[in-house]
GROMACS .gro file of C-alpha atoms in nm:
model
  407
    1MET     CA    1  10.577   7.796  10.298
    2SER     CA    2  10.418   8.143  10.312
    3SER     CA    3  10.248   8.294  10.615
    4ASN     CA    4  10.040   8.606  10.654
    5LYS     CA    5  10.269   8.693  10.943
    6GLN     CA    6  10.592   8.680  10.742
    7ILE     CA    7  10.731   9.031  10.697
    8LEU     CA    8  11.031   9.157  10.502
    9TYR     CA    9  11.167   9.467  10.678
   10ILE     CA   10  11.407   9.685  10.481
   11SER     CA   11  11.615   9.958  10.643
   12TYR     CA   12  11.905  10.166  10.514
   13ASP     CA   13  11.987  10.235  10.879
   14GLY     CA   14  12.197   9.974  11.054
   15MET     CA   15  12.078   9.748  11.332
   16THR     CA   16  12.415   9.799  11.503
   17ASP     CA   17  12.344  10.174  11.518
   18PRO     CA   18  12.164  10.309  11.828
   19LEU     CA   19  11.870  10.410  11.609
   20GLY     CA   20  11.836  10.058  11.472
   21GLN     CA   21  11.835   9.916  11.823
   22SER     CA   22  11.588  10.168  11.963
   23GLN     CA   23  11.354  10.223  11.668
   24VAL     CA   24  11.355   9.890  11.486
   25ILE     CA   25  11.467   9.600  11.702
   26SER     CA   26  11.273   9.721  12.006
   27TYR     CA   27  10.947   9.707  11.811
   28MET     CA   28  11.028   9.374  11.651
   29ARG     CA   29  11.095   9.207  11.983
   30GLY     CA   30  10.742   9.289  12.093
   31LEU     CA   31  10.584   9.200  11.759
   32SER     CA   32  10.770   8.869  11.743
   33LYS     CA   33  10.594   8.766  12.063
   34GLN     CA   34  10.267   8.804  11.870
   35GLY     CA   35  10.383   8.553  11.609
   36TYR     CA   36  10.520   8.785  11.341
   37LEU     CA   37  10.821   8.644  11.157
   38PHE     CA   38  11.062   8.914  11.048
   39THR     CA   39  11.343   8.909  10.798
   40ILE     CA   40  11.559   9.224  10.809
   41ILE     CA   41  11.774   9.371  10.533
   42SER     CA   42  11.989   9.650  10.674
   43PHE     CA   43  12.307   9.840  10.591
   44GLU     CA   44  12.575   9.839  10.858
   45LYS     CA   45  12.864  10.079  10.911
   46PRO     CA   46  13.183   9.866  10.896
   47ASP     CA   47  13.318   9.977  11.236
   48LYS     CA   48  12.984   9.934  11.415
   49PHE     CA   49  12.933   9.594  11.256
   50ARG     CA   50  13.274   9.475  11.373
   51GLN     CA   51  13.202   9.598  11.725
   52LYS     CA   52  12.843   9.484  11.770
   53GLY     CA   53  12.750   9.252  11.483
   54ASP     CA   54  12.775   8.929  11.681
   55GLU     CA   55  12.586   9.077  11.976
   56ILE     CA   56  12.301   9.203  11.759
   57ARG     CA   57  12.278   8.877  11.566
   58ALA     CA   58  12.251   8.681  11.891
   59LEU     CA   59  11.978   8.916  12.013
   60LEU     CA   60  11.778   8.882  11.692
   61THR     CA   61  11.819   8.504  11.687
   62ARG     CA   62  11.675   8.483  12.039
   63HIS     CA   63  11.361   8.651  11.905
   64ASN     CA   64  11.340   8.433  11.593
   65ILE     CA   65  11.432   8.725  11.364
   66THR     CA   66  11.633   8.655  11.049
   67TRP     CA   67  11.895   8.916  10.962
   68HIS     CA   68  12.071   8.984  10.632
   69PRO     CA   69  12.320   9.265  10.701
   70LEU     CA   70  12.490   9.437  10.410
   71ILE     CA   71  12.786   9.672  10.449
   72TYR     CA   72  12.707  10.038  10.390
   73THR     CA   73  12.920  10.224  10.135
   74LYS     CA   74  12.977  10.596  10.173
   75LYS     CA   75  13.196  10.710   9.883
   76PRO     CA   76  13.173  10.840   9.620
   77PRO     CA   77  12.851  11.035   9.691
   78VAL     CA   78  12.539  10.924   9.499
   79VAL     CA   79  12.727  10.646   9.317
   80SER     CA   80  12.779  10.456   9.644
   81THR     CA   81  12.409  10.494   9.725
   82LEU     CA   82  12.314  10.359   9.383
   83TYR     CA   83  12.538  10.059   9.447
   84ASP     CA   84  12.376  10.001   9.787
   85PHE     CA   85  12.031  10.025   9.630
   86TRP     CA   86  12.124   9.769   9.365
   87ARG     CA   87  12.235   9.523   9.634
   88MET     CA   88  11.927   9.595   9.846
   89ASN     CA   89  11.692   9.541   9.553
   90LYS     CA   90  11.867   9.222   9.438
   91LEU     CA   91  11.857   9.064   9.785
   92ALA     CA   92  11.494   9.165   9.847
   93PHE     CA   93  11.374   9.000   9.527
   94LYS     CA   94  11.577   8.688   9.603
   95LEU     CA   95  11.426   8.663   9.952
   96GLN     CA   96  11.074   8.735   9.830
   97LYS     CA   97  11.098   8.461   9.571
   98ALA     CA   98  11.213   8.214   9.836
   99ASN     CA   99  10.980   8.313  10.120
  100ASN     CA  100  10.671   8.478   9.969
  101TYR     CA  101  10.639   8.751  10.234
  102ALA     CA  102  10.293   8.891  10.302
  103ILE     CA  103  10.424   9.241  10.379
  104VAL     CA  104  10.727   9.449  10.284
  105HIS     CA  105  10.782   9.714  10.552
  106CYS     CA  106  11.016   9.987  10.427
  107ARG     CA  107  11.181  10.233  10.662
  108SER     CA  108  11.233  10.569  10.486
  109TYR     CA  109  11.279  10.655  10.122
  110LEU     CA  110  11.565  10.450   9.979
  111SER     CA  111  11.415  10.130  10.117
  112ALA     CA  112  11.078  10.235   9.977
  113LEU     CA  113  11.225  10.226   9.625
  114VAL     CA  114  11.266   9.852   9.673
  115GLY     CA  115  10.923   9.817   9.830
  116LEU     CA  116  10.769   9.992   9.531
  117ASN     CA  117  10.952   9.756   9.294
  118LEU     CA  118  10.821   9.454   9.484
  119LYS     CA  119  10.469   9.599   9.480
  120ASN     CA  120  10.487   9.661   9.106
  121ARG     CA  121  10.609   9.305   9.048
  122TYR     CA  122  10.380   9.111   9.286
  123GLY     CA  123  10.075   9.338   9.309
  124GLN     CA  124   9.822   9.250   9.579
  125ALA     CA  125  10.020   8.938   9.671
  126ILE     CA  126  10.238   9.164   9.885
  127LYS     CA  127  10.137   9.462  10.095
  128PHE     CA  128  10.366   9.766  10.093
  129ILE     CA  129  10.413   9.981  10.404
  130PHE     CA  130  10.592  10.310  10.344
  131ASP     CA  131  10.725  10.395  10.692
  132MET     CA  132  10.840  10.736  10.577
  133ARG     CA  133  10.913  10.867  10.928
  134GLY     CA  134  10.946  11.232  10.822
  135PHE     CA  135  10.991  11.437  10.507
  136TRP     CA  136  11.336  11.296  10.431
  137ILE     CA  137  11.389  11.484  10.104
  138GLU     CA  138  11.332  11.822  10.265
  139GLU     CA  139  11.544  11.716  10.565
  140ARG     CA  140  11.837  11.663  10.329
  141VAL     CA  141  11.789  12.009  10.183
  142ASP     CA  142  11.728  12.184  10.517
  143GLY     CA  143  12.031  12.007  10.665
  144LYS     CA  144  12.244  12.137  10.373
  145MET     CA  145  12.334  11.783  10.264
  146TRP     CA  146  12.176  11.842   9.923
  147ASN     CA  147  12.269  12.171   9.760
  148LEU     CA  148  12.007  12.232   9.493
  149ASN     CA  149  12.242  12.471   9.314
  150ASN     CA  150  12.450  12.164   9.236
  151ALA     CA  151  12.319  11.997   8.917
  152LEU     CA  152  12.374  11.645   9.049
  153TYR     CA  153  12.188  11.700   9.376
  154LYS     CA  154  11.911  11.885   9.197
  155ARG     CA  155  11.854  11.576   8.978
  156VAL     CA  156  11.859  11.350   9.285
  157TYR     CA  157  11.603  11.580   9.450
  158GLN     CA  158  11.375  11.573   9.146
  159PHE     CA  159  11.405  11.194   9.121
  160PHE     CA  160  11.299  11.136   9.481
  161LYS     CA  161  11.017  11.393   9.465
  162ALA     CA  162  10.872  11.202   9.171
  163LYS     CA  163  10.916  10.869   9.349
  164GLU     CA  164  10.758  11.010   9.665
  165GLN     CA  165  10.434  11.058   9.478
  166GLN     CA  166  10.445  10.693   9.368
  167PHE     CA  167  10.516  10.575   9.724
  168TRP     CA  168  10.210  10.761   9.849
  169LYS     CA  169   9.993  10.629   9.567
  170HIS     CA  170  10.091  10.262   9.579
  171ALA     CA  171  10.160  10.207   9.950
  172ASP     CA  172   9.893  10.009  10.134
  173ARG     CA  173   9.974  10.214  10.445
  174ILE     CA  174  10.188  10.520  10.515
  175VAL     CA  175  10.344  10.583  10.854
  176ILE     CA  176  10.455  10.927  10.972
  177LEU     CA  177  10.571  11.054  11.309
  178THR     CA  178  10.349  11.358  11.367
  179ASN     CA  179   9.989  11.469  11.330
  180ALA     CA  180  10.120  11.797  11.185
  181GLY     CA  181  10.294  11.602  10.907
  182LYS     CA  182   9.984  11.395  10.840
  183GLN     CA  183   9.766  11.704  10.819
  184HIS     CA  184   9.997  11.854  10.558
  185MET     CA  185   9.977  11.537  10.349
  186VAL     CA  186   9.597  11.531  10.369
  187ASP     CA  187   9.553  11.901  10.297
  188GLN     CA  188   9.830  11.963  10.045
  189GLU     CA  189   9.892  11.623   9.884
  190ASN     CA  190   9.531  11.494   9.885
  191ILE     CA  191   9.625  11.163  10.047
  192PRO     CA  192   9.329  10.992  10.218
  193ALA     CA  193   9.356  11.038  10.594
  194GLU     CA  194   9.267  10.674  10.659
  195LYS     CA  195   9.574  10.563  10.464
  196ILE     CA  196   9.812  10.742  10.703
  197GLY     CA  197   9.905  10.620  11.051
  198VAL     CA  198  10.079  10.842  11.307
  199ILE     CA  199  10.313  10.711  11.574
  200PRO     CA  200  10.581  10.916  11.755
  201THR     CA  201  10.924  10.765  11.806
  202CYS     CA  202  10.875  10.532  12.100
  203VAL     CA  203  11.093  10.437  12.395
  204ASP     CA  204  11.158  10.109  12.573
  205PHE     CA  205  11.097  10.204  12.935
  206ASP     CA  206  11.268   9.883  13.049
  207ILE     CA  207  11.592  10.015  12.898
  208PHE     CA  208  11.543  10.384  12.974
  209LYS     CA  209  11.480  10.340  13.345
  210LEU     CA  210  11.549  10.527  13.667
  211THR     CA  211  11.863  10.489  13.877
  212THR     CA  212  11.917  10.540  14.251
  213PRO     CA  213  12.069  10.853  14.408
  214THR     CA  214  12.372  10.643  14.506
  215GLU     CA  215  12.425  10.529  14.146
  216GLN     CA  216  12.387  10.887  14.026
  217LEU     CA  217  12.644  11.016  14.274
  218GLN     CA  218  12.893  10.747  14.175
  219LEU     CA  219  12.859  10.836  13.806
  220LYS     CA  220  12.909  11.207  13.878
  221LYS     CA  221  13.228  11.126  14.068
  222GLN     CA  222  13.345  10.904  13.784
  223LEU     CA  223  13.296  11.191  13.538
  224GLY     CA  224  13.447  11.449  13.772
  225ILE     CA  225  13.125  11.649  13.797
  226ALA     CA  226  13.057  11.843  14.117
  227GLU     CA  227  12.772  11.697  14.319
  228GLN     CA  228  12.576  12.023  14.323
  229ALA     CA  229  12.626  12.110  13.956
  230LYS     CA  230  12.318  12.145  13.738
  231ILE     CA  231  12.380  11.917  13.441
  232PHE     CA  232  12.271  12.020  13.092
  233ILE     CA  233  12.256  11.719  12.857
  234TYR     CA  234  12.262  11.700  12.482
  235ALA     CA  235  12.250  11.348  12.336
  236GLY     CA  236  12.292  11.285  11.967
  237ALA     CA  237  12.481  11.371  11.652
  238VAL     CA  238  12.667  11.689  11.571
  239GLY     CA  239  12.667  11.813  11.212
  240GLY     CA  240  12.409  11.827  10.932
  241SER     CA  241  12.082  11.915  11.105
  242TYR     CA  242  12.259  11.946  11.441
  243SER     CA  243  12.491  12.243  11.492
  244ILE     CA  244  12.706  12.227  11.805
  245ASP     CA  245  12.701  12.607  11.808
  246VAL     CA  246  12.336  12.593  11.917
  247VAL     CA  247  12.419  12.355  12.204
  248PHE     CA  248  12.700  12.575  12.334
  249LYS     CA  249  12.486  12.888  12.311
  250ALA     CA  250  12.199  12.725  12.502
  251PHE     CA  251  12.439  12.595  12.768
  252ALA     CA  252  12.599  12.938  12.807
  253LEU     CA  253  12.256  13.078  12.898
  254TYR     CA  254  12.187  12.781  13.127
  255ARG     CA  255  12.516  12.841  13.311
  256HIS     CA  256  12.433  13.208  13.345
  257TYR     CA  257  12.102  13.114  13.509
  258PHE     CA  258  12.226  12.840  13.743
  259LYS     CA  259  12.588  12.959  13.795
  260GLN     CA  260  12.723  12.613  13.881
  261ALA     CA  261  12.650  12.410  13.570
  262HIS     CA  262  12.802  12.132  13.364
  263LEU     CA  263  12.756  12.034  12.998
  264LEU     CA  264  12.734  11.659  12.928
  265LEU     CA  265  12.746  11.562  12.562
  266LEU     CA  266  12.649  11.207  12.473
  267THR     CA  267  12.782  11.180  12.119
  268LYS     CA  268  13.022  10.990  11.899
  269ASP     CA  269  13.161  11.316  11.755
  270ALA     CA  270  13.395  11.383  12.047
  271VAL     CA  271  13.709  11.481  11.855
  272ALA     CA  272  13.543  11.761  11.662
  273ILE     CA  273  13.383  11.897  11.980
  274ASN     CA  274  13.696  11.898  12.196
  275THR     CA  275  13.886  12.098  11.936
  276SER     CA  276  13.606  12.344  11.864
  277PRO     CA  277  13.696  12.716  11.876
  278LEU     CA  278  13.338  12.770  11.991
  279LEU     CA  279  13.440  12.658  12.341
  280GLN     CA  280  13.651  12.968  12.370
  281GLN     CA  281  13.383  13.186  12.211
  282TYR     CA  282  13.128  13.082  12.474
  283GLN     CA  283  13.389  13.074  12.751
  284ILE     CA  284  13.326  12.708  12.831
  285ASN     CA  285  13.611  12.566  13.036
  286ALA     CA  286  13.733  12.209  13.004
  287ASN     CA  287  13.615  12.126  13.358
  288GLU     CA  288  13.261  12.231  13.265
  289LEU     CA  289  13.235  11.984  12.976
  290SER     CA  290  13.219  11.605  12.958
  291VAL     CA  291  13.195  11.414  12.629
  292VAL     CA  292  13.088  11.050  12.642
  293GLU     CA  293  13.019  10.793  12.372
  294ALA     CA  294  12.791  10.558  12.563
  295PRO     CA  295  12.650  10.226  12.435
  296PHE     CA  296  12.277  10.247  12.364
  297THR     CA  297  12.192  10.028  12.665
  298SER     CA  298  12.395  10.251  12.899
  299VAL     CA  299  12.265  10.593  12.793
  300TYR     CA  300  11.995  10.591  13.063
  301GLN     CA  301  12.260  10.603  13.336
  302TYR     CA  302  12.384  10.939  13.209
  303LEU     CA  303  12.037  11.082  13.151
  304ASN     CA  304  11.951  11.012  13.514
  305ILE     CA  305  12.217  11.250  13.645
  306GLY     CA  306  12.091  11.535  13.430
  307HIS     CA  307  11.869  11.827  13.518
  308LEU     CA  308  11.774  11.932  13.164
  309GLY     CA  309  11.781  11.761  12.824
  310PHE     CA  310  11.816  11.967  12.507
  311VAL     CA  311  11.647  11.898  12.171
  312PHE     CA  312  11.686  12.095  11.851
  313TYR     CA  313  11.723  12.075  11.476
  314ASN     CA  314  11.850  12.341  11.240
  315GLN     CA  315  11.550  12.546  11.138
  316GLY     CA  316  11.360  12.426  10.831
  317TRP     CA  317  11.016  12.333  10.701
  318SER     CA  318  11.089  11.960  10.732
  319ASN     CA  319  11.076  11.989  11.112
  320ILE     CA  320  10.696  11.968  11.085
  321ALA     CA  321  10.725  11.589  11.062
  322ARG     CA  322  10.999  11.526  11.318
  323SER     CA  323  10.948  11.342  11.647
  324PRO     CA  324  11.279  11.362  11.835
  325THR     CA  325  11.390  11.019  11.958
  326LYS     CA  326  11.597  11.174  12.237
  327MET     CA  327  11.302  11.368  12.376
  328GLY     CA  328  11.120  11.048  12.470
  329GLU     CA  329  11.438  10.898  12.615
  330TYR     CA  330  11.501  11.207  12.827
  331LEU     CA  331  11.146  11.204  12.960
  332ALA     CA  332  11.152  10.831  13.032
  333CYS     CA  333  11.445  10.898  13.265
  334GLY     CA  334  11.258  11.179  13.440
  335LEU     CA  335  11.456  11.450  13.264
  336PRO     CA  336  11.273  11.773  13.168
  337VAL     CA  337  11.333  11.888  12.812
  338LEU     CA  338  11.417  12.221  12.654
  339VAL     CA  339  11.311  12.233  12.287
  340TYR     CA  340  11.451  12.496  12.054
  341GLY     CA  341  11.210  12.588  11.778
  342SER     CA  342  10.885  12.447  11.648
  343ILE     CA  343  10.922  12.074  11.589
  344GLY     CA  344  10.643  11.838  11.488
  345ASP     CA  345  10.363  11.821  11.744
  346ILE     CA  346  10.568  11.987  12.020
  347ASP     CA  347  10.335  12.287  12.056
  348ASP     CA  348  10.042  12.055  12.131
  349LEU     CA  349  10.248  11.846  12.373
  350GLN     CA  350  10.393  12.116  12.596
  351ASN     CA  351  10.097  12.108  12.836
  352LYS     CA  352  10.102  11.726  12.857
  353LEU     CA  353  10.475  11.664  12.898
  354ASN     CA  354  10.749  11.833  13.098
  355ILE     CA  355  10.892  12.031  12.811
  356ALA     CA  356  10.956  12.398  12.757
  357ILE     CA  357  10.983  12.558  12.413
  358VAL     CA  358  11.197  12.854  12.315
  359ASN     CA  359  11.184  13.009  11.969
  360GLU     CA  360  11.495  13.217  12.023
  361LEU     CA  361  11.801  13.152  12.237
  362THR     CA  362  11.775  13.474  12.432
  363GLU     CA  363  11.815  13.534  12.802
  364LYS     CA  364  11.451  13.635  12.838
  365GLU     CA  365  11.305  13.326  12.666
  366CYS     CA  366  11.549  13.075  12.815
  367PHE     CA  367  11.525  13.207  13.171
  368THR     CA  368  11.145  13.180  13.154
  369ALA     CA  369  11.184  12.820  13.037
  370PHE     CA  370  11.438  12.742  13.311
  371ASP     CA  371  11.200  12.884  13.571
  372LYS     CA  372  10.926  12.647  13.456
  373ILE     CA  373  11.150  12.342  13.445
  374ASN     CA  374  11.318  12.416  13.777
  375VAL     CA  375  10.980  12.438  13.952
  376ASP     CA  376  10.809  12.148  13.778
  377LYS     CA  377  11.064  11.867  13.797
  378ASP     CA  378  10.908  11.554  13.943
  379VAL     CA  379  11.079  11.243  13.812
  380GLN     CA  380  10.789  11.001  13.859
  381SER     CA  381  10.525  11.228  13.705
  382ILE     CA  382  10.752  11.314  13.410
  383ARG     CA  383  10.807  10.945  13.343
  384ALA     CA  384  10.439  10.856  13.379
  385ALA     CA  385  10.326  11.123  13.133
  386ALA     CA  386  10.594  11.012  12.885
  387PHE     CA  387  10.481  10.650  12.911
  388ASP     CA  388  10.129  10.748  12.807
  389TYR     CA  389  10.270  10.935  12.507
  390CYS     CA  390  10.555  10.724  12.369
  391SER     CA  391  10.588  10.383  12.534
  392LEU     CA  392  10.722  10.094  12.330
  393GLU     CA  393  10.402   9.905  12.412
  394SER     CA  394  10.194  10.164  12.227
  395GLY     CA  395  10.425  10.141  11.927
  396VAL     CA  396  10.401   9.762  11.914
  397ALA     CA  397  10.020   9.782  11.932
  398PHE     CA  398  10.022  10.043  11.654
  399TYR     CA  399  10.223   9.832  11.411
  400SER     CA  400  10.035   9.514  11.496
  401GLY     CA  401   9.713   9.700  11.417
  402ILE     CA  402   9.845   9.809  11.077
  403TYR     CA  403   9.963   9.460  10.987
  404GLN     CA  404   9.619   9.319  11.071
  405GLU     CA  405   9.432   9.592  10.881
  406ILE     CA  406   9.608   9.544  10.549
  407GLN     CA  407   9.603   9.163  10.534
   0.00000   0.00000   0.00000
């Protein structure tokens, strides 16, 4: 039996990944309470699925969400992605035939290929949401994952640029993370403004919460961090659009300003970091560095002991449409944020949120930013301003509004 609240959600990101938990499942939990019935197709990394698959399935079942996980394949490049797409497309059509979903909600570009196929096959019987997030094609180029001098990657680039135009044309709604990205699409791509919805990456404030001074002290002792040390935090991936060199350079300036400082890296890429020759280049001693791979639901504990969170991407045009997930999580835990470079709507947000922007990692620019952050830190006010900007509740209301509009 069909229902106008049945939604097929397709994601090439895994639900066992932190991003899947924070930026997919968190929304769905809230939307499920409003009667929406989700079926998820996702691609899971084998190791993550072994570790957390049962836990995530139990969580989704509690919220009446059906999950069809497929195992992500990585090699060989391009061919493995084509194989994943074939499986994604086959399963989506099978599920659509059986369940007659009212909406197919596609997260990013590869999933949107399937959404477009469903739209072409079923027409107005199914609504197609292209949740593009950012400009993924340009992100791949800017992050040096697609070398356009390579004939294969150039063809892949051209293929997706052509498909992107079709996504924009045939989608019933487009979702992007920044007003700057939307404005580009309206001005340069002639997409009707009313077709595009903007929502920043949102944060579950029940997960990213505050801890007590006693809990913070205990965690510092556990990590071997001096009680008085000023803790510089970077949370996230290293590689691609995230160069660890930038983190070390920013921390070196932070340590020069505060003297007694500590670098806390919350990342899964610990081995590469601990063996990096850059530690010696920036004269970072082993006792000044902690590397932790924390479960998604435990990250808040580490953010609470910090004094400054760092956000950056390698420079590139695609940054216009980025809304850093970690920025909202930092702020939710009362952590001021240092942003390197112009990213998304950051310039418009700096007077509303406790963030400081530097365009160059120089002593002059960074020290000015550290002055501002050191003076302004007020945990409760930082958290309150962040809630107004990027609470999970606002994200749930946003998506519920879109679902109602297009039915």
